PDB file of C-alpha atoms in Angstrom:
ATOM      1  CA  UNK E   1    -127.708 -61.531  51.049  1.00 42.00           C
ATOM      2  CA  UNK E   2    -129.576 -59.953  53.971  1.00 43.00           C
ATOM      3  CA  UNK E   3    -132.947 -58.992  53.523  1.00 44.00           C
ATOM      4  CA  UNK E   4    -133.111 -55.250  53.705  1.00 44.00           C
ATOM      5  CA  UNK E   5    -136.471 -55.247  55.658  1.00 43.00           C
ATOM      6  CA  UNK E   6    -135.064 -57.678  58.219  1.00 42.00           C
ATOM      7  CA  UNK E   7    -131.972 -55.847  58.586  1.00 47.00           C
ATOM      8  CA  UNK E   8    -133.921 -52.713  59.531  1.00 51.00           C
ATOM      9  CA  UNK E   9    -135.580 -54.476  62.453  1.00 67.00           C
ATOM     10  CA  UNK E  10    -132.183 -55.289  64.028  1.00 88.00           C
ATOM     11  CA  UNK E  11    -131.546 -53.452  67.351  1.00 95.00           C
ATOM     12  CA  UNK E  12    -129.435 -50.407  66.835  1.00 97.00           C
ATOM     13  CA  UNK E  13    -128.381 -48.400  69.866  1.00 97.00           C
ATOM     14  CA  UNK E  14    -127.418 -44.817  70.261  1.00 98.00           C
ATOM     15  CA  UNK E  15    -125.644 -44.450  73.630  1.00 98.00           C
ATOM     16  CA  UNK E  16    -125.215 -41.099  75.069  1.00 97.00           C
ATOM     17  CA  UNK E  17    -122.801 -40.264  78.084  1.00 95.00           C
ATOM     18  CA  UNK E  18    -122.299 -37.151  80.060  1.00 92.00           C
ATOM     19  CA  UNK E  19    -119.655 -38.562  82.565  1.00 81.00           C
ATOM     20  CA  UNK E  20    -119.633 -38.918  86.370  1.00 75.00           C
ATOM     21  CA  UNK E  21    -118.669 -35.342  87.294  1.00 72.00           C
ATOM     22  CA  UNK E  22    -120.154 -32.251  85.621  1.00 74.00           C
ATOM     23  CA  UNK E  23    -123.719 -32.263  84.811  1.00 84.00           C
ATOM     24  CA  UNK E  24    -124.718 -31.790  81.082  1.00 92.00           C
ATOM     25  CA  UNK E  25    -128.543 -31.442  81.062  1.00 93.00           C
ATOM     26  CA  UNK E  26    -128.390 -29.691  77.653  1.00 94.00           C
ATOM     27  CA  UNK E  27    -126.980 -32.722  76.008  1.00 96.00           C
ATOM     28  CA  UNK E  28    -129.886 -34.970  77.359  1.00 95.00           C
ATOM     29  CA  UNK E  29    -132.568 -32.487  76.236  1.00 95.00           C
ATOM     30  CA  UNK E  30    -131.017 -32.231  72.617  1.00 96.00           C
ATOM     31  CA  UNK E  31    -131.153 -36.085  72.463  1.00 96.00           C
ATOM     32  CA  UNK E  32    -134.949 -35.881  73.227  1.00 95.00           C
ATOM     33  CA  UNK E  33    -135.704 -33.174  70.505  1.00 95.00           C
ATOM     34  CA  UNK E  34    -138.046 -34.522  67.640  1.00 95.00           C
ATOM     35  CA  UNK E  35    -135.431 -33.522  65.111  1.00 96.00           C
ATOM     36  CA  UNK E  36    -132.860 -35.748  66.817  1.00 97.00           C
ATOM     37  CA  UNK E  37    -135.334 -38.647  67.198  1.00 97.00           C
ATOM     38  CA  UNK E  38    -136.343 -38.362  63.684  1.00 97.00           C
ATOM     39  CA  UNK E  39    -132.634 -38.569  62.617  1.00 97.00           C
ATOM     40  CA  UNK E  40    -132.392 -41.669  64.708  1.00 97.00           C
ATOM     41  CA  UNK E  41    -135.491 -43.107  62.930  1.00 97.00           C
ATOM     42  CA  UNK E  42    -134.076 -42.241  59.446  1.00 96.00           C
ATOM     43  CA  UNK E  43    -130.870 -44.250  60.360  1.00 96.00           C
ATOM     44  CA  UNK E  44    -132.864 -47.389  61.603  1.00 96.00           C
ATOM     45  CA  UNK E  45    -132.095 -46.777  65.350  1.00 97.00           C
ATOM     46  CA  UNK E  46    -134.242 -48.714  67.756  1.00 97.00           C
ATOM     47  CA  UNK E  47    -133.018 -47.677  71.068  1.00 97.00           C
ATOM     48  CA  UNK E  48    -131.534 -44.500  72.758  1.00 97.00           C
ATOM     49  CA  UNK E  49    -129.736 -45.059  76.149  1.00 97.00           C
ATOM     50  CA  UNK E  50    -128.885 -42.121  78.246  1.00 96.00           C
ATOM     51  CA  UNK E  51    -126.274 -41.850  81.029  1.00 95.00           C
ATOM     52  CA  UNK E  52    -127.587 -38.722  82.538  1.00 94.00           C
ATOM     53  CA  UNK E  53    -125.380 -38.390  85.606  1.00 89.00           C
ATOM     54  CA  UNK E  54    -126.401 -37.322  89.134  1.00 84.00           C
ATOM     55  CA  UNK E  55    -129.028 -34.655  88.320  1.00 83.00           C
ATOM     56  CA  UNK E  56    -130.220 -35.859  84.816  1.00 87.00           C
ATOM     57  CA  UNK E  57    -133.004 -38.080  86.104  1.00 89.00           C
ATOM     58  CA  UNK E  58    -135.051 -34.877  86.687  1.00 91.00           C
ATOM     59  CA  UNK E  59    -134.690 -34.106  82.963  1.00 91.00           C
ATOM     60  CA  UNK E  60    -136.141 -37.349  81.827  1.00 90.00           C
ATOM     61  CA  UNK E  61    -138.826 -37.227  84.462  1.00 91.00           C
ATOM     62  CA  UNK E  62    -140.015 -33.842  83.152  1.00 92.00           C
ATOM     63  CA  UNK E  63    -140.427 -35.208  79.736  1.00 91.00           C
ATOM     64  CA  UNK E  64    -141.932 -38.494  80.439  1.00 91.00           C
ATOM     65  CA  UNK E  65    -144.639 -38.001  78.010  1.00 89.00           C
ATOM     66  CA  UNK E  66    -142.295 -36.886  75.307  1.00 87.00           C
ATOM     67  CA  UNK E  67    -140.344 -40.047  76.130  1.00 92.00           C
ATOM     68  CA  UNK E  68    -143.317 -42.284  75.651  1.00 91.00           C
ATOM     69  CA  UNK E  69    -144.110 -40.725  72.472  1.00 90.00           C
ATOM     70  CA  UNK E  70    -140.840 -41.285  71.077  1.00 92.00           C
ATOM     71  CA  UNK E  71    -141.318 -45.025  70.371  1.00 90.00           C
ATOM     72  CA  UNK E  72    -144.908 -44.456  68.978  1.00 93.00           C
ATOM     73  CA  UNK E  73    -143.880 -41.623  66.722  1.00 96.00           C
ATOM     74  CA  UNK E  74    -140.282 -42.504  65.882  1.00 97.00           C
ATOM     75  CA  UNK E  75    -139.808 -46.254  66.817  1.00 96.00           C
ATOM     76  CA  UNK E  76    -137.071 -45.419  69.356  1.00 97.00           C
ATOM     77  CA  UNK E  77    -137.159 -46.853  72.754  1.00 96.00           C
ATOM     78  CA  UNK E  78    -135.724 -44.458  75.284  1.00 96.00           C
ATOM     79  CA  UNK E  79    -133.931 -45.526  78.612  1.00 95.00           C
ATOM     80  CA  UNK E  80    -131.680 -44.188  81.052  1.00 95.00           C
ATOM     81  CA  UNK E  81    -129.405 -44.596  84.303  1.00 94.00           C
ATOM     82  CA  UNK E  82    -127.241 -42.293  86.296  1.00 92.00           C
ATOM     83  CA  UNK E  83    -123.758 -44.017  86.266  1.00 87.00           C
ATOM     84  CA  UNK E  84    -122.112 -47.376  86.178  1.00 85.00           C
ATOM     85  CA  UNK E  85    -119.404 -47.654  88.697  1.00 83.00           C
ATOM     86  CA  UNK E  86    -117.971 -50.547  86.896  1.00 84.00           C
ATOM     87  CA  UNK E  87    -117.662 -48.306  83.803  1.00 86.00           C
ATOM     88  CA  UNK E  88    -119.348 -47.966  80.398  1.00 91.00           C
ATOM     89  CA  UNK E  89    -117.784 -50.671  78.523  1.00 91.00           C
ATOM     90  CA  UNK E  90    -120.845 -52.860  78.320  1.00 93.00           C
ATOM     91  CA  UNK E  91    -122.925 -49.981  76.944  1.00 95.00           C
ATOM     92  CA  UNK E  92    -120.284 -49.055  74.417  1.00 94.00           C
ATOM     93  CA  UNK E  93    -120.008 -52.589  73.201  1.00 94.00           C
ATOM     94  CA  UNK E  94    -123.860 -52.699  72.972  1.00 95.00           C
ATOM     95  CA  UNK E  95    -123.652 -49.583  70.861  1.00 96.00           C
ATOM     96  CA  UNK E  96    -120.844 -51.346  68.779  1.00 95.00           C
ATOM     97  CA  UNK E  97    -123.501 -54.085  67.776  1.00 93.00           C
ATOM     98  CA  UNK E  98    -122.847 -57.192  69.942  1.00 80.00           C
ATOM     99  CA  UNK E  99    -124.658 -60.235  69.150  1.00 75.00           C
ATOM    100  CA  UNK E 100    -127.350 -59.601  66.338  1.00 80.00           C
ATOM    101  CA  UNK E 101    -127.451 -55.873  66.831  1.00 87.00           C
ATOM    102  CA  UNK E 102    -126.404 -53.493  64.087  1.00 95.00           C
ATOM    103  CA  UNK E 103    -123.634 -51.016  64.824  1.00 95.00           C
ATOM    104  CA  UNK E 104    -124.724 -47.799  66.356  1.00 97.00           C
ATOM    105  CA  UNK E 105    -123.124 -44.652  67.863  1.00 97.00           C
ATOM    106  CA  UNK E 106    -121.738 -43.189  70.984  1.00 97.00           C
ATOM    107  CA  UNK E 107    -122.326 -39.668  71.844  1.00 97.00           C
ATOM    108  CA  UNK E 108    -119.994 -38.297  74.537  1.00 95.00           C
ATOM    109  CA  UNK E 109    -119.272 -35.250  76.485  1.00 90.00           C
ATOM    110  CA  UNK E 110    -115.711 -33.839  75.311  1.00 84.00           C
ATOM    111  CA  UNK E 111    -114.038 -34.469  78.713  1.00 72.00           C
ATOM    112  CA  UNK E 112    -111.081 -32.283  79.702  1.00 51.00           C
ATOM    113  CA  UNK E 113    -107.718 -32.526  77.879  1.00 46.00           C
ATOM    114  CA  UNK E 114    -105.332 -30.315  76.094  1.00 41.00           C
ATOM    115  CA  UNK E 115    -106.142 -30.239  72.418  1.00 40.00           C
ATOM    116  CA  UNK E 116    -102.544 -29.339  71.287  1.00 42.00           C
ATOM    117  CA  UNK E 117    -101.657 -32.899  71.975  1.00 42.00           C
ATOM    118  CA  UNK E 118    -102.110 -35.437  69.219  1.00 45.00           C
ATOM    119  CA  UNK E 119    -104.618 -38.205  70.248  1.00 46.00           C
ATOM    120  CA  UNK E 120    -101.768 -40.678  70.254  1.00 44.00           C
ATOM    121  CA  UNK E 121    -100.548 -38.974  73.249  1.00 44.00           C
ATOM    122  CA  UNK E 122    -103.721 -39.678  75.437  1.00 41.00           C
ATOM    123  CA  UNK E 123    -102.470 -42.959  76.721  1.00 38.00           C
ATOM    124  CA  UNK E 124    -103.501 -41.861  80.246  1.00 39.00           C
ATOM    125  CA  UNK E 125    -107.318 -42.256  80.414  1.00 39.00           C
ATOM    126  CA  UNK E 126    -107.261 -39.862  83.438  1.00 37.00           C
ATOM    127  CA  UNK E 127    -106.527 -37.016  80.940  1.00 40.00           C
ATOM    128  CA  UNK E 128    -109.805 -37.768  79.337  1.00 41.00           C
ATOM    129  CA  UNK E 129    -112.116 -37.408  82.213  1.00 39.00           C
ATOM    130  CA  UNK E 130    -114.113 -40.589  82.429  1.00 42.00           C
ATOM    131  CA  UNK E 131    -112.124 -42.218  79.630  1.00 77.00           C
ATOM    132  CA  UNK E 132    -115.444 -42.235  77.506  1.00 85.00           C
ATOM    133  CA  UNK E 133    -113.635 -40.960  74.359  1.00 87.00           C
ATOM    134  CA  UNK E 134    -110.760 -43.400  74.477  1.00 86.00           C
ATOM    135  CA  UNK E 135    -113.160 -46.400  75.331  1.00 87.00           C
ATOM    136  CA  UNK E 136    -115.226 -45.562  72.300  1.00 90.00           C
ATOM    137  CA  UNK E 137    -112.099 -45.151  70.109  1.00 87.00           C
ATOM    138  CA  UNK E 138    -110.597 -48.322  71.245  1.00 86.00           C
ATOM    139  CA  UNK E 139    -113.719 -50.529  70.209  1.00 88.00           C
ATOM    140  CA  UNK E 140    -114.017 -48.517  67.009  1.00 88.00           C
ATOM    141  CA  UNK E 141    -117.616 -47.459  67.389  1.00 93.00           C
ATOM    142  CA  UNK E 142    -118.626 -44.283  65.725  1.00 95.00           C
ATOM    143  CA  UNK E 143    -118.261 -41.313  68.049  1.00 96.00           C
ATOM    144  CA  UNK E 144    -119.844 -37.923  68.205  1.00 97.00           C
ATOM    145  CA  UNK E 145    -118.246 -35.720  70.802  1.00 95.00           C
ATOM    146  CA  UNK E 146    -120.182 -32.655  72.108  1.00 95.00           C
ATOM    147  CA  UNK E 147    -118.669 -29.749  74.101  1.00 92.00           C
ATOM    148  CA  UNK E 148    -120.339 -28.644  77.106  1.00 89.00           C
ATOM    149  CA  UNK E 149    -120.730 -24.748  76.620  1.00 86.00           C
ATOM    150  CA  UNK E 150    -121.093 -24.206  80.468  1.00 83.00           C
ATOM    151  CA  UNK E 151    -117.564 -25.421  80.875  1.00 76.00           C
ATOM    152  CA  UNK E 152    -115.638 -22.711  79.085  1.00 62.00           C
ATOM    153  CA  UNK E 153    -112.261 -23.246  80.761  1.00 60.00           C
ATOM    154  CA  UNK E 154    -111.391 -26.923  79.873  1.00 58.00           C
ATOM    155  CA  UNK E 155    -110.759 -26.630  76.009  1.00 73.00           C
ATOM    156  CA  UNK E 156    -113.711 -28.834  75.096  1.00 80.00           C
ATOM    157  CA  UNK E 157    -114.563 -27.001  72.038  1.00 85.00           C
ATOM    158  CA  UNK E 158    -110.890 -27.094  70.849  1.00 82.00           C
ATOM    159  CA  UNK E 159    -110.823 -30.821  71.585  1.00 82.00           C
ATOM    160  CA  UNK E 160    -113.897 -31.709  69.595  1.00 86.00           C
ATOM    161  CA  UNK E 161    -112.702 -29.685  66.671  1.00 86.00           C
ATOM    162  CA  UNK E 162    -109.186 -31.253  66.754  1.00 85.00           C
ATOM    163  CA  UNK E 163    -110.339 -34.703  67.021  1.00 87.00           C
ATOM    164  CA  UNK E 164    -112.956 -34.129  64.139  1.00 90.00           C
ATOM    165  CA  UNK E 165    -110.150 -32.557  62.142  1.00 88.00           C
ATOM    166  CA  UNK E 166    -107.973 -35.571  62.538  1.00 86.00           C
ATOM    167  CA  UNK E 167    -110.790 -37.705  61.378  1.00 89.00           C
ATOM    168  CA  UNK E 168    -111.499 -39.669  64.627  1.00 90.00           C
ATOM    169  CA  UNK E 169    -114.905 -38.358  65.653  1.00 94.00           C
ATOM    170  CA  UNK E 170    -117.875 -36.185  64.643  1.00 96.00           C
ATOM    171  CA  UNK E 171    -118.006 -32.753  66.338  1.00 96.00           C
ATOM    172  CA  UNK E 172    -121.428 -32.485  67.652  1.00 96.00           C
ATOM    173  CA  UNK E 173    -123.235 -29.277  68.409  1.00 94.00           C
ATOM    174  CA  UNK E 174    -126.345 -29.121  70.745  1.00 95.00           C
ATOM    175  CA  UNK E 175    -128.352 -26.927  68.449  1.00 94.00           C
ATOM    176  CA  UNK E 176    -128.092 -29.280  65.611  1.00 94.00           C
ATOM    177  CA  UNK E 177    -127.139 -32.684  66.996  1.00 97.00           C
ATOM    178  CA  UNK E 178    -129.486 -34.497  64.449  1.00 97.00           C
ATOM    179  CA  UNK E 179    -127.044 -33.439  61.611  1.00 97.00           C
ATOM    180  CA  UNK E 180    -124.201 -35.328  63.698  1.00 98.00           C
ATOM    181  CA  UNK E 181    -126.053 -38.517  63.409  1.00 97.00           C
ATOM    182  CA  UNK E 182    -125.903 -38.139  59.711  1.00 94.00           C
ATOM    183  CA  UNK E 183    -122.342 -37.355  59.664  1.00 96.00           C
ATOM    184  CA  UNK E 184    -121.627 -40.456  62.003  1.00 96.00           C
ATOM    185  CA  UNK E 185    -122.960 -42.812  59.421  1.00 91.00           C
ATOM    186  CA  UNK E 186    -120.218 -41.362  57.057  1.00 90.00           C
ATOM    187  CA  UNK E 187    -117.768 -41.851  59.787  1.00 91.00           C
ATOM    188  CA  UNK E 188    -118.778 -45.571  60.055  1.00 89.00           C
ATOM    189  CA  UNK E 189    -117.565 -46.129  56.451  1.00 84.00           C
ATOM    190  CA  UNK E 190    -114.207 -44.327  57.089  1.00 83.00           C
ATOM    191  CA  UNK E 191    -113.427 -46.260  60.276  1.00 77.00           C
ATOM    192  CA  UNK E 192    -113.349 -49.425  58.198  1.00 72.00           C
ATOM    193  CA  UNK E 193    -109.666 -48.307  57.127  1.00 65.00           C
ATOM    194  CA  UNK E 194    -107.592 -46.734  59.923  1.00 60.00           C
ATOM    195  CA  UNK E 195    -105.904 -44.575  60.895  1.00 60.00           C
ATOM    196  CA  UNK E 196    -107.467 -41.602  59.165  1.00 59.00           C
ATOM    197  CA  UNK E 197    -105.668 -39.813  56.456  1.00 56.00           C
ATOM    198  CA  UNK E 198    -105.384 -36.624  58.473  1.00 57.00           C
ATOM    199  CA  UNK E 199    -103.795 -38.324  61.525  1.00 56.00           C
ATOM    200  CA  UNK E 200    -100.151 -38.238  60.549  1.00 52.00           C
ATOM    201  CA  UNK E 201     -99.755 -42.104  60.635  1.00 51.00           C
ATOM    202  CA  UNK E 202     -99.406 -44.609  57.980  1.00 44.00           C
ATOM    203  CA  UNK E 203    -102.460 -46.645  57.599  1.00 42.00           C
ATOM    204  CA  UNK E 204    -101.995 -50.236  58.934  1.00 45.00           C
ATOM    205  CA  UNK E 205    -105.032 -51.983  57.697  1.00 48.00           C
ATOM    206  CA  UNK E 206    -105.731 -53.295  61.105  1.00 47.00           C
ATOM    207  CA  UNK E 207    -108.537 -50.801  61.829  1.00 46.00           C
ATOM    208  CA  UNK E 208    -108.900 -48.417  64.704  1.00 46.00           C
ATOM    209  CA  UNK E 209    -109.068 -51.080  67.565  1.00 48.00           C
ATOM    210  CA  UNK E 210    -105.680 -52.535  66.589  1.00 48.00           C
ATOM    211  CA  UNK E 211    -104.106 -49.083  66.386  1.00 44.00           C
ATOM    212  CA  UNK E 212    -105.391 -48.254  69.807  1.00 44.00           C
ATOM    213  CA  UNK E 213    -104.391 -51.489  71.401  1.00 50.00           C
ATOM    214  CA  UNK E 214    -100.843 -51.233  70.240  1.00 48.00           C
ATOM    215  CA  UNK E 215    -100.660 -47.527  71.510  1.00 42.00           C
ATOM    216  CA  UNK E 216    -102.178 -48.180  74.958  1.00 46.00           C
ATOM    217  CA  UNK E 217    -100.704 -51.669  75.364  1.00 48.00           C
ATOM    218  CA  UNK E 218    -103.828 -53.573  75.693  1.00 45.00           C
ATOM    219  CA  UNK E 219    -103.918 -57.354  74.945  1.00 42.00           C
ATOM    220  CA  UNK E 220    -107.377 -59.001  74.627  1.00 42.00           C
TER     221      UNK E 220
END
């Protein structure tokens, strides 16, 4: 049996993505809040990686002292980048816990879709903005979806609420994002048996990744 002390030292990544189009500085700011960093510490996270978009670098630079203190006070290393033109699968898989890492979490903007459609209708990734949500769902890493309150005409709040109701994600809120980290630990346990009980599909025992592969036609 793995030693608990040794397990707590394994790398564990929280990956945050705001996408490539609309800025979402409020999400980046929320992830640097001491309450959020403390929640990461309590859940044994070692790293916080921020995909901050075109303008987000200024947010990190303005909080450089806070970022330096995060590792000292909470044991969490903070890094960031603007965007990866090749996509974010590498970062998603790192959050999944490749190699010797422990499984972490992905925090994503809500994208732009029509929430009246079931998640299984989202076969076209273009309907999900950058495809962050589908990418995270396919590799079955716990996912927190956070609506951008500055974008009031694209149903982000409805989408996040609907996906959470179906049991696929945690619906994150900017003002209490630390609570979503706690809820994602519960979601991690639920994801081991998929689909969720509220999604309307019979459980297959193959896990989320197998279900998403069948629905989207992926062959690894």
